[in-house]
Coordinates of C-alpha atoms in Angstrom, one line a residue:
X1 CA 193.5 86.8 78.0
X2 CA 191.8 88.4 75.0
X3 CA 189.2 85.6 74.8
X4 CA 188.4 85.9 78.5
X5 CA 188.0 89.7 78.1
X6 CA 185.5 89.2 75.3
X7 CA 183.6 86.5 77.1
X8 CA 183.1 88.7 80.1
X9 CA 181.7 91.4 77.8
X10 CA 179.3 89.1 76.1
X11 CA 177.8 87.8 79.3
X12 CA 175.1 90.5 79.3
X13 CA 174.5 89.9 75.6
X14 CA 173.8 86.2 76.4
X15 CA 171.2 87.2 79.0
X16 CA 169.7 89.7 76.7
X17 CA 169.5 87.0 74.0
X18 CA 167.2 85.0 76.2
X19 CA 164.7 87.9 76.4
X20 CA 164.6 89.0 72.7
X21 CA 163.1 85.9 71.0
X22 CA 159.3 86.3 70.9
X23 CA 156.9 83.5 71.8
X24 CA 153.2 83.1 71.5
X25 CA 152.2 83.0 75.2
X26 CA 149.7 83.9 77.8
X27 CA 149.6 87.6 76.9
X28 CA 150.2 86.6 73.3
X29 CA 153.8 87.7 72.8
X30 CA 156.2 87.1 75.6
X31 CA 160.0 86.5 75.8
X32 CA 161.2 83.1 74.8
X33 CA 163.7 82.7 77.6
X34 CA 165.1 79.1 77.8
X35 CA 162.6 77.6 75.4
X36 CA 165.2 75.7 73.3
X37 CA 165.1 72.3 71.7
X38 CA 167.6 71.0 69.2
X39 CA 166.3 71.3 65.6
X40 CA 166.6 68.6 63.0
X41 CA 168.2 69.4 59.7
X42 CA 167.4 68.1 56.2
X43 CA 170.6 68.2 54.2
X44 CA 168.9 68.5 50.9
X45 CA 166.8 71.6 50.4
X46 CA 163.3 70.7 49.1
X47 CA 163.2 73.3 46.3
X48 CA 166.5 72.1 44.8
X49 CA 165.3 68.5 44.3
X50 CA 164.6 67.5 40.7
X51 CA 161.5 65.2 41.0
X52 CA 158.6 64.8 38.6
X53 CA 155.1 65.7 39.8
X54 CA 153.8 62.2 39.1
X55 CA 156.6 60.6 41.1
X56 CA 155.8 62.9 44.1
X57 CA 152.1 62.1 43.8
X58 CA 152.9 58.4 43.7
X59 CA 155.0 58.8 46.9
X60 CA 152.1 60.6 48.6
X61 CA 149.5 58.0 47.7
X62 CA 151.4 54.8 48.2
X63 CA 152.1 55.1 51.9
X64 CA 155.7 56.5 52.0
X65 CA 154.2 59.7 53.3
X66 CA 151.7 59.9 56.1
X67 CA 148.4 61.2 54.8
X68 CA 148.9 64.7 56.3
X69 CA 152.7 64.9 56.4
X70 CA 153.4 66.6 53.1
X71 CA 156.9 67.5 54.1
X72 CA 157.9 63.9 53.5
X73 CA 156.7 64.0 49.8
X74 CA 159.6 63.0 47.5
X75 CA 161.8 62.1 50.4
X76 CA 160.5 58.7 51.5
X77 CA 163.0 57.2 53.8
X78 CA 166.0 58.4 51.9
X79 CA 166.3 61.8 53.4
X80 CA 167.6 61.4 57.0
X81 CA 167.3 64.1 59.7
X82 CA 170.4 65.2 61.3
X83 CA 170.8 67.1 64.6
X84 CA 171.3 70.8 64.0
X85 CA 174.1 70.8 66.7
X86 CA 175.8 67.8 65.1
X87 CA 175.8 69.6 61.7
X88 CA 177.7 72.5 63.2
X89 CA 180.5 70.1 64.4
X90 CA 181.4 69.6 60.8
X91 CA 183.1 73.0 60.8
X92 CA 181.6 74.2 57.6
X93 CA 179.8 77.5 57.0
X94 CA 176.0 77.0 56.9
X95 CA 173.1 78.6 55.1
X96 CA 170.1 77.6 57.2
X97 CA 166.8 78.0 55.4
X98 CA 163.3 77.2 56.5
X99 CA 159.6 78.2 56.6
X100 CA 158.4 81.2 58.6
X101 CA 158.3 80.2 62.3
X102 CA 160.1 76.9 61.7
X103 CA 162.8 77.6 64.3
X104 CA 165.7 79.2 62.5
X105 CA 166.3 81.9 65.1
X106 CA 165.7 79.4 67.9
X107 CA 168.4 77.2 66.3
X108 CA 170.9 80.0 66.3
X109 CA 170.1 80.9 69.9
X110 CA 170.6 77.4 70.9
X111 CA 174.0 77.4 69.3
X112 CA 175.0 80.5 71.3
X113 CA 173.7 78.9 74.6
X114 CA 175.6 75.6 74.0
X115 CA 178.7 77.4 72.9
X116 CA 178.7 79.7 75.9
X117 CA 178.2 76.8 78.2
X118 CA 181.2 75.0 76.7
X119 CA 179.2 72.2 75.2
X120 CA 179.7 73.1 71.6
X121 CA 182.6 74.7 69.8
X122 CA 183.9 75.6 73.3
X123 CA 187.1 77.4 72.0
X124 CA 185.0 79.9 70.1
X125 CA 183.3 83.2 71.0
X126 CA 179.7 83.1 69.7
X127 CA 178.1 86.3 68.4
X128 CA 174.5 86.5 67.2
X129 CA 173.8 89.4 64.9
X130 CA 170.3 90.3 63.7
X131 CA 170.9 91.5 60.2
X132 CA 168.0 93.9 60.1
X133 CA 169.5 95.7 63.2
X134 CA 173.0 95.6 61.7
X135 CA 171.7 97.2 58.5
X136 CA 169.9 99.9 60.5
X137 CA 173.3 100.9 61.9
X138 CA 175.2 100.2 58.7
X139 CA 176.2 103.8 58.4
X140 CA 178.4 103.5 61.4
X141 CA 180.3 100.5 60.0
X142 CA 180.0 100.9 56.2
X143 CA 178.6 97.3 56.2
X144 CA 181.9 96.1 57.6
X145 CA 181.6 93.1 60.0
X146 CA 185.1 93.6 61.5
X147 CA 184.2 97.2 62.5
X148 CA 180.9 96.1 64.0
X149 CA 182.6 93.4 66.1
X150 CA 185.3 95.8 67.2
X151 CA 182.8 98.3 68.5
X152 CA 180.6 95.6 70.0
X153 CA 183.5 94.1 72.0
X154 CA 185.4 97.4 72.5
X155 CA 188.5 96.0 70.8
X156 CA 190.9 97.7 68.5
X157 CA 191.5 96.5 64.9
X158 CA 194.6 94.5 65.8
X159 CA 192.8 92.5 68.5
X160 CA 189.8 91.8 66.2
X161 CA 192.1 90.7 63.4
X162 CA 193.9 88.4 65.9
X163 CA 190.7 86.7 67.0
X164 CA 189.4 86.3 63.5
X165 CA 192.7 84.9 62.1
X166 CA 192.8 82.4 64.9
X167 CA 189.3 81.2 64.1
X168 CA 188.1 82.0 67.6
X169 CA 184.8 83.6 66.6
X170 CA 181.6 81.9 65.7
X171 CA 179.5 84.4 63.6
X172 CA 175.7 83.8 63.6
X173 CA 173.8 86.0 61.2
X174 CA 170.0 85.9 61.6
X175 CA 167.4 86.9 59.1
X176 CA 169.0 87.5 55.7
X177 CA 165.4 87.5 54.3
X178 CA 164.5 90.4 56.6
X179 CA 166.8 92.8 54.7
X180 CA 165.3 93.9 51.3
X181 CA 166.4 95.8 48.3
X182 CA 169.9 97.2 47.9
X183 CA 170.6 96.8 51.6
X184 CA 170.0 93.1 51.2
X185 CA 172.4 92.9 48.3
X186 CA 175.1 94.8 50.2
X187 CA 174.9 92.7 53.3
X188 CA 175.0 89.5 51.2
X189 CA 178.1 90.7 49.4
X190 CA 179.7 91.6 52.7
X191 CA 179.1 88.2 54.2
X192 CA 180.7 86.5 51.3
X193 CA 183.6 88.8 51.4
X194 CA 184.0 88.2 55.1
X195 CA 183.9 84.4 54.5
X196 CA 186.7 84.6 51.9
X197 CA 188.9 86.8 54.0
X198 CA 188.6 84.7 57.1
X199 CA 188.2 81.0 56.0
X200 CA 189.0 79.8 59.5
X201 CA 185.9 81.6 61.0
X202 CA 182.8 79.5 61.2
X203 CA 179.7 81.4 59.8
X204 CA 176.0 80.5 60.1
X205 CA 173.4 82.5 58.2
X206 CA 169.6 82.0 58.4
X207 CA 167.1 82.9 55.7
X208 CA 163.6 82.0 54.7
X209 CA 163.7 79.3 52.0
X210 CA 162.4 81.1 48.9
X211 CA 164.2 84.4 49.5
X212 CA 167.7 82.9 49.3
X213 CA 169.2 84.4 46.1
X214 CA 171.8 82.6 44.0
X215 CA 172.4 79.5 46.0
X216 CA 175.3 78.4 43.7
X217 CA 177.2 81.6 44.6
X218 CA 176.8 80.8 48.3
X219 CA 178.1 77.3 47.7
X220 CA 181.1 78.6 45.9
X221 CA 181.9 80.6 49.0
X222 CA 182.1 77.5 51.1
X223 CA 178.5 77.6 52.5
X224 CA 176.5 74.3 52.8
X225 CA 172.8 74.9 52.5
X226 CA 170.6 72.9 54.9
X227 CA 166.9 73.1 55.8
X228 CA 165.2 73.1 59.1
X229 CA 162.9 70.1 59.4
X230 CA 159.5 70.1 61.1
X231 CA 159.5 68.9 64.7
X232 CA 159.3 65.1 65.3
X233 CA 157.5 63.6 68.3
X234 CA 160.4 63.9 70.7
X235 CA 161.0 67.6 69.8
X236 CA 157.3 68.3 70.2
X237 CA 157.4 66.8 73.7
X238 CA 160.6 68.7 74.6
X239 CA 159.2 72.0 73.4
X240 CA 155.9 71.5 75.2
X241 CA 157.7 70.7 78.5
X242 CA 159.8 73.9 78.2
X243 CA 156.8 76.0 77.2
X244 CA 154.7 75.0 80.3
X245 CA 157.7 75.2 82.6
X246 CA 158.1 78.9 81.6
X247 CA 154.4 79.8 81.6
X248 CA 153.4 78.1 84.8
X249 CA 154.4 79.7 88.0
X250 CA 154.0 76.5 89.9
X251 CA 156.3 73.6 88.9
X252 CA 153.8 70.9 89.8
X253 CA 151.1 72.6 87.8
X254 CA 153.4 72.8 84.8
X255 CA 154.3 69.2 84.9
X256 CA 150.7 68.2 85.3
X257 CA 149.7 70.3 82.3
X258 CA 152.6 68.8 80.2
X259 CA 151.4 65.3 80.9
X260 CA 147.7 66.2 80.1
X261 CA 148.7 68.1 76.9
X262 CA 150.8 65.2 75.5
X263 CA 148.4 62.5 76.5
X264 CA 145.7 64.3 74.4
X265 CA 147.9 65.7 71.7
X266 CA 149.1 62.3 70.4
X267 CA 145.6 60.7 70.3
X268 CA 144.5 59.5 66.8
X269 CA 141.5 61.9 67.0
X270 CA 143.9 64.9 67.1
X271 CA 145.9 63.8 64.0
X272 CA 145.1 67.0 62.2
X273 CA 146.3 69.1 65.1
X274 CA 149.5 67.1 65.3
X275 CA 150.2 67.7 61.6
X276 CA 149.7 71.4 62.0
X277 CA 151.7 72.0 65.2
X278 CA 155.1 70.9 63.9
X279 CA 156.8 74.3 64.0
X280 CA 157.5 76.4 67.1
X281 CA 155.1 79.2 66.1
X282 CA 152.1 77.0 65.7
X283 CA 152.9 74.6 68.5
X284 CA 153.1 77.7 70.8
X285 CA 149.6 78.7 69.7
X286 CA 148.4 75.2 70.5
X287 CA 150.0 75.2 73.9
X288 CA 148.4 78.6 74.7
X289 CA 144.9 77.3 73.8
X290 CA 145.4 74.3 76.0
X291 CA 146.7 76.3 79.0
X292 CA 143.7 78.6 78.9
X293 CA 141.0 76.0 78.4
X294 CA 142.5 72.6 79.5
X295 CA 141.8 71.2 76.1
X296 CA 142.3 71.8 72.4
X297 CA 139.8 73.9 70.4
X298 CA 136.5 72.0 70.4
X299 CA 136.3 73.3 66.8
X300 CA 139.5 72.6 65.0
X301 CA 138.5 75.3 62.4
X302 CA 139.1 77.9 65.1
X303 CA 142.8 76.7 65.4
X304 CA 143.2 76.8 61.6
X305 CA 141.7 80.3 61.5
X306 CA 144.1 81.7 64.1
X307 CA 147.1 79.8 62.7
X308 CA 146.5 81.4 59.3
X309 CA 146.0 84.9 60.7
X310 CA 149.2 84.4 62.8
X311 CA 151.3 83.5 59.7
X312 CA 149.7 86.0 57.4
X313 CA 149.7 89.1 59.6
X314 CA 151.1 88.9 63.1
X315 CA 154.4 87.0 62.9
X316 CA 156.3 89.7 61.0
X317 CA 154.3 92.6 62.5
X318 CA 155.1 91.7 66.1
X319 CA 158.8 91.4 65.3
X320 CA 158.9 94.8 63.7
X321 CA 159.6 93.5 60.2
X322 CA 158.3 95.3 57.1
X323 CA 158.7 93.5 53.9
X324 CA 158.7 94.7 50.3
X325 CA 155.9 92.6 48.9
X326 CA 154.0 93.1 45.8
X327 CA 150.7 92.5 47.5
X328 CA 151.5 94.4 50.7
X329 CA 148.5 96.7 50.2
X330 CA 146.1 93.7 50.1
X331 CA 144.1 93.4 53.4
X332 CA 144.1 90.1 55.2
X333 CA 140.7 89.3 53.9
X334 CA 141.9 89.5 50.3
X335 CA 145.0 87.4 50.9
X336 CA 142.8 84.7 52.4
X337 CA 140.5 84.9 49.4
X338 CA 143.5 84.3 47.1
X339 CA 144.5 81.2 49.1
X340 CA 141.0 79.9 49.2
X341 CA 140.7 80.1 45.5
X342 CA 144.0 78.3 44.9
X343 CA 143.0 75.6 47.4
X344 CA 139.6 74.8 45.8
X345 CA 140.9 74.9 42.2
X346 CA 143.3 72.1 43.0
X347 CA 141.2 70.1 45.4
X348 CA 138.5 69.6 42.8
X349 CA 141.0 67.7 40.7
X350 CA 141.9 64.0 40.9
X351 CA 145.5 65.0 41.9
X352 CA 144.5 67.5 44.5
X353 CA 147.8 68.3 46.3
X354 CA 150.6 69.3 44.0
X355 CA 150.7 72.3 41.6
X356 CA 153.0 72.7 38.6
X357 CA 154.4 76.2 39.0
X358 CA 153.0 77.4 35.7
X359 CA 149.6 76.2 36.8
X360 CA 149.8 77.9 40.1
X361 CA 150.9 81.2 38.6
X362 CA 148.0 81.0 36.2
X363 CA 145.4 80.6 39.0
X364 CA 146.9 83.6 40.9
X365 CA 146.8 85.8 37.7
X366 CA 143.3 84.7 37.0
X367 CA 142.1 85.6 40.5
X368 CA 143.9 88.9 40.9
X369 CA 143.7 90.0 37.2
X370 CA 147.5 90.4 36.8
X371 CA 150.0 89.1 34.3
X372 CA 152.2 86.0 34.6
X373 CA 155.3 88.0 35.8
X374 CA 153.4 89.6 38.6
X375 CA 151.8 86.3 39.5
X376 CA 155.2 84.8 40.0
X377 CA 156.2 87.6 42.3
X378 CA 153.0 87.0 44.3
X379 CA 153.7 83.3 44.6
X380 CA 157.3 83.9 45.8
X381 CA 156.0 86.5 48.3
X382 CA 153.4 84.0 49.7
X383 CA 156.1 81.4 50.2
X384 CA 158.9 83.6 51.5
X385 CA 156.8 85.7 53.9
X386 CA 154.1 83.3 55.1
X387 CA 155.2 79.8 54.1
X388 CA 151.7 78.8 53.3
X389 CA 152.7 77.7 49.8
X390 CA 156.1 76.0 49.4
X391 CA 158.2 74.5 46.6
X392 CA 158.4 70.7 47.3
X393 CA 160.6 70.1 44.3
X394 CA 161.9 72.1 41.4
X395 CA 158.8 74.0 40.1
X396 CA 156.4 71.7 42.0
X397 CA 154.4 73.3 44.8
X398 CA 151.8 72.5 47.4
X399 CA 150.3 74.1 50.5
X400 CA 152.6 73.8 53.5
X401 CA 149.9 71.7 55.3
X402 CA 147.1 69.7 53.8
X403 CA 145.1 70.7 56.9
X404 CA 145.3 74.4 55.9
X405 CA 144.3 73.5 52.3
X406 CA 141.3 71.6 53.5
X407 CA 140.2 74.4 55.8
X408 CA 140.6 77.0 53.0
X409 CA 138.5 74.8 50.6
X410 CA 135.7 74.6 53.2
X411 CA 135.9 78.3 53.8
X412 CA 135.8 79.1 50.1
X413 CA 132.6 77.0 49.6
X414 CA 130.8 78.4 52.7
X415 CA 131.8 82.0 51.9
X416 CA 131.0 82.1 48.2
X417 CA 127.7 80.2 48.1
X418 CA 124.3 80.4 49.8
X419 CA 123.8 77.6 52.4
X420 CA 121.7 75.4 50.0
X421 CA 124.1 75.8 47.1
X422 CA 127.1 75.2 49.4
X423 CA 125.4 72.1 50.8
X424 CA 124.7 70.8 47.3
X425 CA 128.3 71.5 46.2
X426 CA 129.6 69.4 49.1
X427 CA 127.1 66.6 48.8
X428 CA 128.0 66.1 45.1
X429 CA 131.5 65.1 46.4
X430 CA 130.4 62.8 49.1
X431 CA 131.9 59.8 47.4
X432 CA 135.4 61.4 47.2
X433 CA 137.3 60.1 50.3
X434 CA 139.7 63.0 50.3
X435 CA 136.8 65.3 51.0
X436 CA 136.1 63.7 54.4
X437 CA 137.9 66.4 56.4
X438 CA 136.3 69.2 54.4
X439 CA 132.8 67.9 55.3
X440 CA 133.8 67.9 59.0
X441 CA 135.1 71.5 58.8
X442 CA 132.1 72.7 56.9
X443 CA 129.8 71.3 59.5
X444 CA 131.6 73.5 62.1
X445 CA 131.5 76.7 60.2
X446 CA 128.3 76.6 58.1
X447 CA 125.5 78.8 59.4
X448 CA 122.7 76.3 58.9
X449 CA 124.2 72.8 59.5
X450 CA 120.7 71.2 59.3
X451 CA 120.5 72.1 55.6
X452 CA 123.8 70.3 54.9
X453 CA 122.7 67.3 57.0
X454 CA 119.4 67.1 55.1
X455 CA 121.1 67.1 51.7
X456 CA 123.6 64.5 52.9
X457 CA 120.8 62.2 54.1
X458 CA 118.9 62.6 50.9
X459 CA 122.0 61.7 48.9
X460 CA 122.8 58.7 51.1
X461 CA 119.2 57.5 51.0
X462 CA 119.1 57.7 47.2
X463 CA 122.3 55.8 46.9
X464 CA 121.2 53.0 49.3
X465 CA 117.8 52.7 47.6
X466 CA 119.2 51.4 44.4
X467 CA 121.6 48.8 45.8
X468 CA 119.8 45.6 47.0
X469 CA 122.7 44.2 48.8
X470 CA 123.1 47.3 50.9
X471 CA 119.4 47.2 51.8
X472 CA 119.8 43.6 52.9
X473 CA 122.8 44.5 54.9
X474 CA 121.0 47.3 56.8
X475 CA 118.1 45.0 57.5
X476 CA 120.7 42.6 59.0
X477 CA 122.2 45.3 61.2
X478 CA 118.7 46.1 62.6
X479 CA 117.9 42.5 63.3
X480 CA 121.2 41.9 64.9
X481 CA 121.0 45.0 67.1
X482 CA 117.5 43.8 68.3
X483 CA 118.8 40.3 69.1
X484 CA 120.6 41.5 72.3
X485 CA 119.0 42.8 75.5
X486 CA 121.2 45.7 76.6
X487 CA 120.3 49.2 77.9
X488 CA 121.9 51.2 75.1
X489 CA 120.8 53.4 72.3
X490 CA 119.9 51.4 69.1
X491 CA 122.1 53.7 67.0
X492 CA 125.1 52.8 69.1
X493 CA 124.4 49.1 69.0
X494 CA 124.0 49.1 65.2
X495 CA 127.3 51.0 64.9
X496 CA 129.0 48.4 67.1
X497 CA 127.9 45.6 64.8
X498 CA 128.6 47.6 61.7
X499 CA 132.2 47.9 62.8
X500 CA 132.5 44.2 63.5
X501 CA 131.0 43.1 60.2
X502 CA 133.2 45.3 58.1
X503 CA 136.7 45.1 59.6
X504 CA 137.1 48.8 59.5
X505 CA 138.9 51.1 62.0
X506 CA 136.6 52.7 64.5
X507 CA 138.3 56.0 63.7
X508 CA 137.5 55.6 60.0
X509 CA 140.8 55.9 58.2
X510 CA 140.3 52.9 55.9
X511 CA 142.8 50.9 58.0
X512 CA 141.6 47.4 57.5
X513 CA 142.3 45.0 60.3
X514 CA 140.5 42.5 62.5
X515 CA 139.3 44.2 65.6
X516 CA 139.8 43.0 69.1
X517 CA 138.3 44.2 72.4
X518 CA 141.2 46.5 73.2
X519 CA 140.9 48.3 69.9
X520 CA 137.1 48.5 70.4
X521 CA 137.7 50.7 73.5
X522 CA 139.1 53.4 71.2
X523 CA 135.6 54.1 69.7
X524 CA 134.4 57.6 69.5
X525 CA 132.5 58.4 72.7
X526 CA 130.2 60.7 70.8
X527 CA 128.7 57.5 69.3
X528 CA 127.6 56.5 72.8
X529 CA 130.0 53.6 73.0
X530 CA 132.1 53.0 76.1
X531 CA 134.0 50.2 77.7
X532 CA 131.1 49.0 79.7
X533 CA 128.9 48.8 76.7
X534 CA 131.5 46.8 74.7
X535 CA 131.8 44.3 77.5
X536 CA 128.1 43.9 77.8
X537 CA 127.6 43.4 74.0
X538 CA 130.5 41.0 73.9
X539 CA 128.9 38.8 76.6
X540 CA 125.8 38.6 74.4
X541 CA 127.8 38.0 71.3
X542 CA 126.5 35.1 69.1
X543 CA 126.9 35.4 65.4
X544 CA 124.6 32.4 64.7
X545 CA 121.6 34.3 66.0
X546 CA 121.2 36.2 62.7
X547 CA 123.0 34.0 60.2
X548 CA 121.0 30.9 61.1
X549 CA 117.8 32.8 60.2
X550 CA 118.9 32.8 56.6
X551 CA 119.3 36.5 56.1
X552 CA 123.1 36.0 55.7
X553 CA 122.5 34.3 52.4
X554 CA 121.6 37.6 50.8
X555 CA 124.8 39.2 51.9
X556 CA 128.4 39.1 50.5
X557 CA 130.0 36.0 52.0
X558 CA 132.9 38.1 53.4
X559 CA 130.5 39.9 55.8
X560 CA 129.7 36.6 57.6
X561 CA 133.4 35.5 57.5
X562 CA 134.6 38.8 58.9
X563 CA 131.8 38.9 61.6
X564 CA 132.6 35.4 62.8
X565 CA 136.3 36.0 62.8
X566 CA 135.8 39.1 65.0
X567 CA 133.4 37.1 67.2
X568 CA 136.3 34.7 68.1
X569 CA 138.3 37.6 69.5
X570 CA 135.6 38.0 72.2

């Protein structure tokens, strides 16, 4: 009877819950509504792992981690993802940590919805408490959760005690990191006291990763610490489907846009966007752009810019959160300058991804002119409030996304040097393969792209001029492209034969494999190559036309072997 009474009271709270979570939508910030997907949980928190930097770097460079999936560094295939709802069935208190915008609040709201629908912990009454709101009203309850629940459900002390002692309440406490200073210490102390007094009550607390104080103390109070993982492919698809269902008034229109979005999103050419849009906040931004334009940003740098501004400034502001940060008086421009400096300092090194904590603090102090102690506070503020720098293992750090680091490097170079100097700076690194994406971003954002292209061409010409075999090879490409009678641009035809003779992926990721006609169709269209052209060239394909002229004798034998092997595929 008591449980039914409480459930009737919380019906309106459940409806209100669906309208309080903010989403980046058509008018920028709109209610989240039913935009729920189950999150995955990593059962070992990244910053608690004890891994050597060299081991993590080895893991990154040997293929255990996708080139842009930094979250898998140090985990390999050992760290398995577990459904967030399944973790809750273990009936243990949870401390759920994660990056800003990673889906912690969404996870707690999903628990409430499933529980209220009888699909999860059906015998319990869920209550979701936003801790910043609880603390604002703390004077009424003296930081006492029992008093808060009694007033919320209009029950006397005896009835509240009965529900709690029977373990009929599921307490969800959202945003421990959003309560700073003495208030934060008091609420943390109250949660631990509550957990000790009512061991039969299941408690779930959410907190940003780096702001969690004294993990061992939480563990001693029967809390298991887990971390929200980035979305996998299925979760991205589910989130996108829900997003367009909410944002499109017409059901058919929504379904069509979902299909179009996903068909483009998972293309190889959008790999960098895939890597970035793995959290609800950034995936929402990507959906918004697509809904308004029918495509992703033609310039990826625009998405990176808006994503950074969203994390640095708007995410907390739109939710009414004011944080006690050491660099709170720094304008957005200055915060970006700090991040750019850190990005380029590391990227110019052979090991360009991972920072030792002492190294990172030194760079921050150098740029801001502050001592090591304040540098550490700035570092922790960047991680806890923006999630742009995160601790991959104990005292080993990196940017949250390699894509963000690459964008910041390009921005630093373009912003701090004149166009000729910036162009020269980039050209000097043309032989470093990990600078490829930075070149592409720089071309988008530099004022005089012709200057950069001119420097690039000069550097390439100088390199080719001193290598006889390369000169012979280029002569061969010209002769081969002239040996067929087809109505296509000479540049595109040369590119076609360049690919065939080198066994390289048309998308240029150093993925060596023999090409076949179907893979040839995935060529970049901006090279002027389409299916009709490939079929036409294939019908004129005769490797002996050139090699029988004797030019092949000047080339590396593998070129002819590769070329003939690919010819058989046609």
